[in-house]
Amino acid sequence: MTRPRIRTAPDRALWRAARLAALTDAPDAFTRGLADWYRGGEEEWMSRLERAGTFNVVAVGARDERPVGLVRGVPQGAGIAQVRSLWVCSTVRGQGLGDRLLALVAGWAQRSGARTLTLAVLPGNVHALALYERNGFVRTGRTGDPLPSGTREHVMAKPLR
């Protein structure tokens, strides 16, 4: 059984390990890849852990404490919060961790006063789309900014009660 844990600035080493594991395990799931991390992106990504108001969770394996999941919640203002960087390690997919990580972010968003939770997903990421739809997210018809490949992410939203 994996254990999701809320992370803060003192957890920089675990956050770094989780981010590198995510980019290595699922390189096609993120708009920026492992190479970006090494081209100066590490400082930017590490600073995200310290941004005020964000919610950061790393799930670790019960036996070895290695990162197997990651998610961030980021306030967007006007009653909106956003899910970012959701990752579940390929070795533990299908065990409900993605659902648990999304539930943690939704709970944080509600406690923070958000009425809507949004996210963006790369086109063709059918497993992520299924996870989000199963958790109440619907496509909004909006797309994200153009990516270097010329594609755009699909924006999804979920009302919070």
PDB file of C-alpha atoms in Angstrom:
ATOM      1  CA  MET A   1       0.000   0.000   0.000  1.00  0.00           C
ATOM      2  CA  THR A   2       1.308   3.446  -0.891  1.00  0.00           C
ATOM      3  CA  ARG A   3       1.164   6.382   1.482  1.00  0.00           C
ATOM      4  CA  PRO A   4       0.400   9.872   0.125  1.00  0.00           C
ATOM      5  CA  ARG A   5       2.014  12.600   2.215  1.00  0.00           C
ATOM      6  CA  ILE A   6       1.654  16.340   2.044  1.00  0.00           C
ATOM      7  CA  ARG A   7       5.074  17.874   1.343  1.00  0.00           C
ATOM      8  CA  THR A   8       6.606  21.197   2.241  1.00  0.00           C
ATOM      9  CA  ALA A   9       9.869  23.027   1.562  1.00  0.00           C
ATOM     10  CA  PRO A  10      11.996  20.822   3.884  1.00  0.00           C
ATOM     11  CA  ASP A  11      11.067  17.870   1.639  1.00  0.00           C
ATOM     12  CA  ARG A  12      13.123  19.158  -1.306  1.00  0.00           C
ATOM     13  CA  ALA A  13      15.100  15.917  -1.741  1.00  0.00           C
ATOM     14  CA  LEU A  14      11.972  13.758  -1.892  1.00  0.00           C
ATOM     15  CA  TRP A  15      10.202  16.266  -4.160  1.00  0.00           C
ATOM     16  CA  ARG A  16      13.214  16.222  -6.503  1.00  0.00           C
ATOM     17  CA  ALA A  17      13.289  12.412  -6.530  1.00  0.00           C
ATOM     18  CA  ALA A  18       9.558  12.263  -7.242  1.00  0.00           C
ATOM     19  CA  ARG A  19       9.752  14.770 -10.082  1.00  0.00           C
ATOM     20  CA  LEU A  20      12.683  12.984 -11.709  1.00  0.00           C
ATOM     21  CA  ALA A  21      10.909   9.630 -11.317  1.00  0.00           C
ATOM     22  CA  ALA A  22       7.766  11.051 -12.933  1.00  0.00           C
ATOM     23  CA  LEU A  23       9.646  12.520 -15.892  1.00  0.00           C
ATOM     24  CA  THR A  24      11.575   9.275 -16.391  1.00  0.00           C
ATOM     25  CA  ASP A  25       8.599   6.919 -15.967  1.00  0.00           C
ATOM     26  CA  ALA A  26       6.064   8.898 -18.022  1.00  0.00           C
ATOM     27  CA  PRO A  27       7.929  11.271 -20.354  1.00  0.00           C
ATOM     28  CA  ASP A  28       4.947  11.698 -22.695  1.00  0.00           C
ATOM     29  CA  ALA A  29       2.577  12.763 -19.912  1.00  0.00           C
ATOM     30  CA  PHE A  30       4.134  16.170 -19.276  1.00  0.00           C
ATOM     31  CA  THR A  31       4.562  19.261 -21.428  1.00  0.00           C
ATOM     32  CA  ARG A  32       8.166  19.667 -20.266  1.00  0.00           C
ATOM     33  CA  GLY A  33      10.501  16.715 -20.066  1.00  0.00           C
ATOM     34  CA  LEU A  34      13.533  15.399 -18.264  1.00  0.00           C
ATOM     35  CA  ALA A  35      15.893  17.327 -20.540  1.00  0.00           C
ATOM     36  CA  ASP A  36      14.205  20.582 -19.462  1.00  0.00           C
ATOM     37  CA  TRP A  37      14.878  19.676 -15.839  1.00  0.00           C
ATOM     38  CA  TYR A  38      18.592  19.526 -16.549  1.00  0.00           C
ATOM     39  CA  ARG A  39      18.585  22.730 -18.643  1.00  0.00           C
ATOM     40  CA  GLY A  40      17.836  24.966 -15.685  1.00  0.00           C
ATOM     41  CA  GLY A  41      14.342  23.722 -14.951  1.00  0.00           C
ATOM     42  CA  GLU A  42      15.280  22.104 -11.656  1.00  0.00           C
ATOM     43  CA  GLU A  43      15.421  25.415  -9.797  1.00  0.00           C
ATOM     44  CA  GLU A  44      12.050  26.440 -11.234  1.00  0.00           C
ATOM     45  CA  TRP A  45      10.404  23.136 -10.316  1.00  0.00           C
ATOM     46  CA  MET A  46      11.943  23.106  -6.865  1.00  0.00           C
ATOM     47  CA  SER A  47      10.709  26.648  -6.238  1.00  0.00           C
ATOM     48  CA  ARG A  48       7.165  25.452  -6.927  1.00  0.00           C
ATOM     49  CA  LEU A  49       7.336  23.423  -3.730  1.00  0.00           C
ATOM     50  CA  GLU A  50       7.845  26.649  -1.780  1.00  0.00           C
ATOM     51  CA  ARG A  51       5.182  28.794  -3.458  1.00  0.00           C
ATOM     52  CA  ALA A  52       2.646  30.147  -1.008  1.00  0.00           C
ATOM     53  CA  GLY A  53      -0.771  28.542  -1.138  1.00  0.00           C
ATOM     54  CA  THR A  54       0.205  25.465  -3.129  1.00  0.00           C
ATOM     55  CA  PHE A  55      -0.598  21.917  -2.050  1.00  0.00           C
ATOM     56  CA  ASN A  56       2.064  19.310  -2.791  1.00  0.00           C
ATOM     57  CA  VAL A  57       1.723  15.563  -2.301  1.00  0.00           C
ATOM     58  CA  VAL A  58       4.234  12.775  -2.891  1.00  0.00           C
ATOM     59  CA  ALA A  59       3.119   9.165  -2.455  1.00  0.00           C
ATOM     60  CA  VAL A  60       5.827   6.754  -1.390  1.00  0.00           C
ATOM     61  CA  GLY A  61       5.993   2.979  -1.391  1.00  0.00           C
ATOM     62  CA  ALA A  62       5.223   1.370   1.964  1.00  0.00           C
ATOM     63  CA  ARG A  63       8.331  -0.793   1.896  1.00  0.00           C
ATOM     64  CA  ASP A  64      11.045   1.385   0.457  1.00  0.00           C
ATOM     65  CA  GLU A  65       9.840   5.002   0.762  1.00  0.00           C
ATOM     66  CA  ARG A  66      10.553   5.561  -2.947  1.00  0.00           C
ATOM     67  CA  PRO A  67       8.252   7.999  -4.776  1.00  0.00           C
ATOM     68  CA  VAL A  68       5.409   6.294  -6.654  1.00  0.00           C
ATOM     69  CA  GLY A  69       3.040   9.239  -7.077  1.00  0.00           C
ATOM     70  CA  LEU A  70       2.965  13.011  -7.232  1.00  0.00           C
ATOM     71  CA  VAL A  71       0.368  15.763  -7.514  1.00  0.00           C
ATOM     72  CA  ARG A  72       0.153  19.503  -6.971  1.00  0.00           C
ATOM     73  CA  GLY A  73      -2.758  21.796  -6.250  1.00  0.00           C
ATOM     74  CA  VAL A  74      -2.325  25.426  -7.267  1.00  0.00           C
ATOM     75  CA  PRO A  75      -4.748  28.261  -6.448  1.00  0.00           C
ATOM     76  CA  GLN A  76      -5.837  30.212  -9.518  1.00  0.00           C
ATOM     77  CA  GLY A  77      -8.025  32.850  -7.867  1.00  0.00           C
ATOM     78  CA  ALA A  78     -11.727  33.582  -8.395  1.00  0.00           C
ATOM     79  CA  GLY A  79     -12.787  30.314  -6.742  1.00  0.00           C
ATOM     80  CA  ILE A  80     -10.659  28.123  -9.014  1.00  0.00           C
ATOM     81  CA  ALA A  81      -7.852  25.722  -8.145  1.00  0.00           C
ATOM     82  CA  GLN A  82      -5.822  23.640 -10.581  1.00  0.00           C
ATOM     83  CA  VAL A  83      -4.439  20.108 -10.510  1.00  0.00           C
ATOM     84  CA  ARG A  84      -0.897  19.941 -11.851  1.00  0.00           C
ATOM     85  CA  SER A  85       1.800  17.340 -12.381  1.00  0.00           C
ATOM     86  CA  LEU A  86      -0.290  14.293 -11.486  1.00  0.00           C
ATOM     87  CA  TRP A  87       1.787  11.143 -11.859  1.00  0.00           C
ATOM     88  CA  VAL A  88       1.350   7.539 -10.723  1.00  0.00           C
ATOM     89  CA  CYS A  89       4.279   5.177 -11.249  1.00  0.00           C
ATOM     90  CA  SER A  90       3.643   2.511 -13.870  1.00  0.00           C
ATOM     91  CA  THR A  91       4.388  -0.194 -11.275  1.00  0.00           C
ATOM     92  CA  VAL A  92       1.416   0.813  -9.088  1.00  0.00           C
ATOM     93  CA  ARG A  93      -1.142   1.971 -11.657  1.00  0.00           C
ATOM     94  CA  GLY A  94      -4.568   0.408 -11.393  1.00  0.00           C
ATOM     95  CA  GLN A  95      -4.497   0.328  -7.582  1.00  0.00           C
ATOM     96  CA  GLY A  96      -6.479   3.529  -6.940  1.00  0.00           C
ATOM     97  CA  LEU A  97      -3.578   5.853  -6.164  1.00  0.00           C
ATOM     98  CA  GLY A  98      -4.556   8.343  -8.877  1.00  0.00           C
ATOM     99  CA  ASP A  99      -8.071   8.512  -7.417  1.00  0.00           C
ATOM    100  CA  ARG A 100      -6.661   9.090  -3.913  1.00  0.00           C
ATOM    101  CA  LEU A 101      -4.295  11.822  -5.098  1.00  0.00           C
ATOM    102  CA  LEU A 102      -7.122  13.618  -6.909  1.00  0.00           C
ATOM    103  CA  ALA A 103      -9.325  13.338  -3.807  1.00  0.00           C
ATOM    104  CA  LEU A 104      -6.598  14.919  -1.676  1.00  0.00           C
ATOM    105  CA  VAL A 105      -6.300  17.865  -4.061  1.00  0.00           C
ATOM    106  CA  ALA A 106     -10.091  18.254  -4.256  1.00  0.00           C
ATOM    107  CA  GLY A 107     -10.316  18.303  -0.451  1.00  0.00           C
ATOM    108  CA  TRP A 108      -7.562  20.907  -0.221  1.00  0.00           C
ATOM    109  CA  ALA A 109      -9.254  23.011  -2.924  1.00  0.00           C
ATOM    110  CA  GLN A 110     -12.595  22.928  -1.109  1.00  0.00           C
ATOM    111  CA  ARG A 111     -10.987  23.868   2.225  1.00  0.00           C
ATOM    112  CA  SER A 112      -9.261  26.732   0.391  1.00  0.00           C
ATOM    113  CA  GLY A 113     -12.596  28.064  -0.859  1.00  0.00           C
ATOM    114  CA  ALA A 114     -12.390  26.906  -4.476  1.00  0.00           C
ATOM    115  CA  ARG A 115     -15.644  26.057  -6.199  1.00  0.00           C
ATOM    116  CA  THR A 116     -14.052  24.584  -9.328  1.00  0.00           C
ATOM    117  CA  LEU A 117     -11.054  22.339  -9.867  1.00  0.00           C
ATOM    118  CA  THR A 118      -9.414  22.417 -13.308  1.00  0.00           C
ATOM    119  CA  LEU A 119      -6.600  20.592 -15.065  1.00  0.00           C
ATOM    120  CA  ALA A 120      -5.038  20.245 -18.488  1.00  0.00           C
ATOM    121  CA  VAL A 121      -4.259  16.913 -20.123  1.00  0.00           C
ATOM    122  CA  LEU A 122      -2.240  16.142 -23.218  1.00  0.00           C
ATOM    123  CA  PRO A 123      -4.249  14.846 -26.179  1.00  0.00           C
ATOM    124  CA  GLY A 124      -3.938  11.111 -26.585  1.00  0.00           C
ATOM    125  CA  ASN A 125      -3.312  10.428 -22.897  1.00  0.00           C
ATOM    126  CA  VAL A 126      -6.293   8.075 -22.734  1.00  0.00           C
ATOM    127  CA  HIS A 127      -5.460   6.625 -19.320  1.00  0.00           C
ATOM    128  CA  ALA A 128      -5.302  10.072 -17.737  1.00  0.00           C
ATOM    129  CA  LEU A 129      -8.526  11.108 -19.473  1.00  0.00           C
ATOM    130  CA  ALA A 130     -10.268   8.011 -18.094  1.00  0.00           C
ATOM    131  CA  LEU A 131      -8.974   8.746 -14.583  1.00  0.00           C
ATOM    132  CA  TYR A 132     -10.160  12.355 -14.712  1.00  0.00           C
ATOM    133  CA  GLU A 133     -13.560  11.491 -16.163  1.00  0.00           C
ATOM    134  CA  ARG A 134     -14.040   8.783 -13.525  1.00  0.00           C
ATOM    135  CA  ASN A 135     -13.372  11.464 -10.911  1.00  0.00           C
ATOM    136  CA  GLY A 136     -15.984  13.899 -12.233  1.00  0.00           C
ATOM    137  CA  PHE A 137     -13.923  16.066 -14.586  1.00  0.00           C
ATOM    138  CA  VAL A 138     -15.474  17.021 -17.915  1.00  0.00           C
ATOM    139  CA  ARG A 139     -13.930  18.564 -20.997  1.00  0.00           C
ATOM    140  CA  THR A 140     -14.638  22.257 -21.166  1.00  0.00           C
ATOM    141  CA  GLY A 141     -14.035  22.669 -24.882  1.00  0.00           C
ATOM    142  CA  ARG A 142     -11.157  25.016 -24.059  1.00  0.00           C
ATOM    143  CA  THR A 143      -7.556  24.225 -24.891  1.00  0.00           C
ATOM    144  CA  GLY A 144      -4.271  25.295 -23.377  1.00  0.00           C
ATOM    145  CA  ASP A 145      -1.554  27.347 -25.009  1.00  0.00           C
ATOM    146  CA  PRO A 146       0.168  25.818 -28.037  1.00  0.00           C
ATOM    147  CA  LEU A 147       2.909  23.347 -27.142  1.00  0.00           C
ATOM    148  CA  PRO A 148       6.193  23.101 -29.068  1.00  0.00           C
ATOM    149  CA  SER A 149       4.693  20.146 -30.970  1.00  0.00           C
ATOM    150  CA  GLY A 150       1.833  22.360 -32.173  1.00  0.00           C
ATOM    151  CA  THR A 151      -0.781  20.482 -30.136  1.00  0.00           C
ATOM    152  CA  ARG A 152      -2.748  21.910 -27.244  1.00  0.00           C
ATOM    153  CA  GLU A 153      -3.764  20.371 -23.957  1.00  0.00           C
ATOM    154  CA  HIS A 154      -7.456  19.725 -23.258  1.00  0.00           C
ATOM    155  CA  VAL A 155      -8.797  21.719 -20.309  1.00  0.00           C
ATOM    156  CA  MET A 156     -11.103  19.813 -17.957  1.00  0.00           C
ATOM    157  CA  ALA A 157     -13.065  21.032 -14.916  1.00  0.00           C
ATOM    158  CA  LYS A 158     -14.923  19.613 -11.959  1.00  0.00           C
ATOM    159  CA  PRO A 159     -17.359  21.533  -9.773  1.00  0.00           C
ATOM    160  CA  LEU A 160     -16.666  21.243  -6.050  1.00  0.00           C
ATOM    161  CA  ARG A 161     -19.513  21.027  -3.560  1.00  0.00           C
TER     162      ARG A 161
END
